[in-house]
Amino acid sequence: MLHGAKKPLELDKDAIWAQLQDEARSAVGDEPLLGALIHAGLLHHHSLEAALAYRFSLKLASGEMSEQLLRELADQAYREDPSLGDAARADLLAVYDRDPATHRLLQPVLFFKGFQALQAYRMGHWLWRQGRRDMAYFVQMRCSECFGVDIHPAAQIGTGVMIDHAHSIVIGETATVGNDVSMLHSVTLGGTGKEDGDRHPKIGDGVMIGAGAKVLGNIHIGERSRIAAGSVVLREVPPCKTVAGVPARVIGDAGCDEPSHSMNQLLGNGDYM
């Protein structure tokens, strides 16, 4: 059954958590069989940070690393670095705003691996910046195993990012991704060989990257540009342009001021990206 048009959300830090709690209580009423999951995932916690720490530890725990140890690590990270929680809120609102399949905030928190994998990467990046490199690699490994998303913990990713579906995402060590970026499944931000040093793409703010696109090498993708699905990008992309093809070339303007928000998948001639 299709949902009706969803309402725009403009919520502050406290209101996001209150909205999640209201949605959780409603969801338990609608589907009692999910009551235990929803209580454990949302209603038993006092903040979004606590709920995310629980989700991180539950998903990434294994025979090699217990849920309790991962929960203590995540609680410490959210306590010592408030920007992690702020980034999570921006990512959550980005998914709600841009993904037509998202009708409630609780969906990404409980069910969508793109959002959950991105928060796991943020935990690994925090560990990397703390000098805890081996633990960061462990988080990367478990994120790849659990979600099919392989993001090096040294990569730098901004806020308000949506990774839709998220299957087979690969982001290399020296890649940077700006704020308000949207990418679909099977995107690779990779190198072009075995060279060392700064070797991965730099994605500007507001860029949309279509499904299956490969961006390779230490190249800059200009802000508010669009990369068509299936493209292989090997050269710099100017701001506010659309590129497509193998190898990709500029085929026109981006078509709007905020392509990562509009998620328009059409090319100028009406064909799909």
Coordinates of C-alpha atoms in Angstrom, one line a residue, residues 22-221:
D22 CA 5.9 9.3 19.1
E23 CA 6.5 7.3 16.0
A24 CA 7.8 4.4 18.0
R25 CA 4.8 4.3 20.3
S26 CA 2.5 4.5 17.3
A27 CA 4.4 1.7 15.5
V28 CA 4.0 -0.6 18.5
G29 CA 0.3 -0.1 18.4
D30 CA 0.2 -0.8 14.7
E31 CA 2.4 -3.9 14.8
P32 CA 2.6 -5.5 18.3
L33 CA 5.0 -8.2 17.0
L34 CA 7.7 -5.6 16.6
G35 CA 7.1 -4.3 20.1
A36 CA 10.3 -5.8 21.6
L37 CA 12.4 -4.5 18.7
I38 CA 11.0 -1.0 18.9
H39 CA 11.2 -0.8 22.7
A40 CA 14.8 -2.1 22.7
G41 CA 15.8 0.2 19.8
L42 CA 14.0 3.4 20.7
L43 CA 11.7 3.5 23.7
H44 CA 14.1 2.2 26.2
H45 CA 16.6 5.1 25.6
H46 CA 16.8 8.6 26.8
S47 CA 18.4 10.2 23.6
L48 CA 19.1 9.5 20.0
E49 CA 22.7 9.1 20.8
A50 CA 21.9 6.3 23.2
A51 CA 19.6 4.6 20.7
L52 CA 22.3 4.8 18.0
A53 CA 24.9 3.4 20.4
Y54 CA 22.7 0.5 21.1
R55 CA 22.0 -0.1 17.4
F56 CA 25.7 0.1 16.6
S57 CA 26.6 -2.4 19.2
L58 CA 23.8 -4.8 18.4
K59 CA 24.6 -4.9 14.6
L60 CA 28.4 -5.0 14.8
A61 CA 28.8 -7.4 17.7
S62 CA 30.4 -10.8 16.9
G63 CA 32.2 -13.7 18.5
E64 CA 35.3 -11.5 18.4
M65 CA 33.8 -8.4 20.0
S66 CA 30.9 -8.4 22.4
E67 CA 27.9 -6.1 22.3
Q68 CA 28.7 -4.7 25.7
L69 CA 32.2 -3.6 24.7
L70 CA 31.0 -2.0 21.5
R71 CA 28.2 -0.2 23.5
E72 CA 30.7 1.2 25.9
L73 CA 32.9 2.4 23.0
A74 CA 29.9 4.1 21.3
D75 CA 28.6 5.7 24.5
Q76 CA 32.1 7.1 25.0
A77 CA 32.3 8.5 21.5
Y78 CA 28.9 10.2 21.6
R79 CA 29.7 11.6 25.1
E80 CA 33.1 13.0 24.1
D81 CA 32.2 14.2 20.6
P82 CA 28.7 15.9 20.4
S83 CA 29.2 16.4 16.6
L84 CA 28.6 12.7 16.1
G85 CA 25.0 13.1 17.3
D86 CA 24.6 16.4 15.3
A87 CA 25.8 14.6 12.1
A88 CA 23.4 11.7 12.8
R89 CA 20.4 14.1 13.0
A90 CA 21.4 15.9 9.8
D91 CA 21.8 12.5 8.0
L92 CA 18.4 11.4 9.4
L93 CA 16.6 14.4 8.1
A94 CA 18.4 14.1 4.8
V95 CA 17.0 10.5 4.3
Y96 CA 13.5 11.6 5.4
D97 CA 13.6 14.6 3.0
R98 CA 15.1 12.9 -0.1
D99 CA 13.9 9.2 0.0
P100 CA 10.3 8.9 -1.1
A101 CA 10.2 5.5 0.6
T102 CA 10.9 7.1 4.0
H103 CA 7.7 8.2 5.7
R104 CA 8.8 8.1 9.4
L105 CA 12.1 9.0 11.1
L106 CA 12.2 5.6 12.8
Q107 CA 12.6 3.8 9.4
P108 CA 16.3 4.8 8.9
V109 CA 17.2 4.3 12.6
L110 CA 15.7 0.8 12.8
F111 CA 15.6 -0.6 9.2
F112 CA 17.7 1.2 6.6
K113 CA 21.3 0.0 6.3
G114 CA 22.5 3.1 4.5
F115 CA 21.8 5.3 7.5
Q116 CA 23.1 2.7 10.0
A117 CA 26.3 2.1 8.0
L118 CA 27.0 5.8 7.8
Q119 CA 26.7 6.1 11.5
A120 CA 29.0 3.1 12.0
Y121 CA 31.5 4.8 9.6
R122 CA 31.3 7.9 11.8
M123 CA 32.2 5.8 14.8
G124 CA 35.2 4.3 13.0
H125 CA 36.3 7.8 11.9
W126 CA 36.1 9.0 15.5
L127 CA 38.3 6.0 16.5
W128 CA 40.8 6.8 13.6
R129 CA 41.1 10.4 14.8
Q130 CA 41.7 9.1 18.4
G131 CA 44.7 7.1 17.1
R132 CA 42.9 3.8 17.7
R133 CA 43.6 2.6 14.2
D134 CA 43.1 -1.2 14.7
M135 CA 39.7 -0.7 16.4
A136 CA 38.7 1.6 13.5
Y137 CA 39.7 -1.2 11.0
F138 CA 37.6 -3.6 13.0
V139 CA 34.6 -1.3 12.7
Q140 CA 35.2 -1.0 9.0
M141 CA 35.4 -4.8 8.6
R142 CA 32.2 -5.4 10.5
C143 CA 30.3 -2.7 8.7
S144 CA 31.3 -4.3 5.4
E145 CA 30.3 -7.7 6.6
C146 CA 27.0 -6.6 8.1
F147 CA 25.8 -3.9 5.7
G148 CA 27.8 -4.5 2.5
V149 CA 29.2 -1.0 2.8
D150 CA 33.0 -0.6 2.9
I151 CA 34.1 2.9 3.9
H152 CA 37.7 3.4 5.0
P153 CA 37.7 5.1 8.5
A154 CA 40.2 7.7 7.3
A155 CA 37.8 9.0 4.6
Q156 CA 36.1 12.3 5.4
I157 CA 32.4 12.6 5.0
G158 CA 30.3 15.7 5.7
T159 CA 26.8 15.9 7.2
G160 CA 23.3 15.7 5.8
V161 CA 24.4 12.7 3.6
M162 CA 22.0 10.1 2.2
I163 CA 23.2 6.8 1.0
D164 CA 20.1 5.2 -0.6
H165 CA 19.9 1.4 -0.5
A166 CA 23.7 1.4 0.1
H167 CA 24.5 -2.0 -1.3
S168 CA 28.1 -2.3 -2.5
I169 CA 29.2 1.2 -1.6
V170 CA 33.0 1.6 -1.5
I171 CA 34.8 4.8 -0.3
G172 CA 38.6 4.8 -0.2
E173 CA 41.0 6.1 2.4
T174 CA 41.8 9.6 1.1
A175 CA 38.3 10.3 -0.3
T176 CA 36.3 13.3 0.9
V177 CA 32.6 13.8 0.6
G178 CA 31.0 17.2 1.2
N179 CA 27.8 18.1 3.0
D180 CA 24.3 17.4 1.6
V181 CA 25.6 14.7 -0.8
S182 CA 23.3 11.9 -2.0
M183 CA 24.5 8.7 -3.5
L184 CA 22.7 5.5 -4.6
H185 CA 23.8 1.9 -4.4
S186 CA 27.0 0.4 -5.9
V187 CA 28.9 3.7 -6.0
T188 CA 32.7 3.5 -5.8
L189 CA 34.9 6.4 -4.8
G190 CA 38.2 4.7 -5.6
G191 CA 41.8 4.9 -6.8
T192 CA 43.2 4.1 -10.2
G193 CA 46.0 1.8 -9.3
K194 CA 48.4 0.9 -6.4
E195 CA 49.8 4.4 -6.0
D196 CA 50.1 5.6 -2.4
G197 CA 49.3 9.0 -1.0
D198 CA 46.3 11.2 -1.9
R199 CA 44.6 9.0 -4.5
H200 CA 40.8 9.2 -4.1
P201 CA 38.0 11.6 -5.2
K202 CA 36.9 14.8 -3.6
I203 CA 33.2 15.2 -3.8
G204 CA 31.8 18.7 -3.4
D205 CA 28.8 19.8 -1.4
G206 CA 25.3 19.0 -2.8
V207 CA 26.5 16.4 -5.4
M208 CA 24.2 13.6 -6.5
I209 CA 25.9 10.3 -7.5
G210 CA 23.7 7.9 -9.4
A211 CA 23.5 4.1 -9.0
G212 CA 26.6 2.2 -10.1
A213 CA 28.7 5.2 -10.8
K214 CA 32.5 4.9 -10.3
V215 CA 34.6 8.0 -9.5
L216 CA 38.3 7.1 -9.7
G217 CA 41.4 9.0 -8.8
N218 CA 42.3 12.2 -7.0
I219 CA 39.9 14.3 -8.9
H220 CA 37.4 17.0 -7.7
I221 CA 33.7 16.8 -8.4

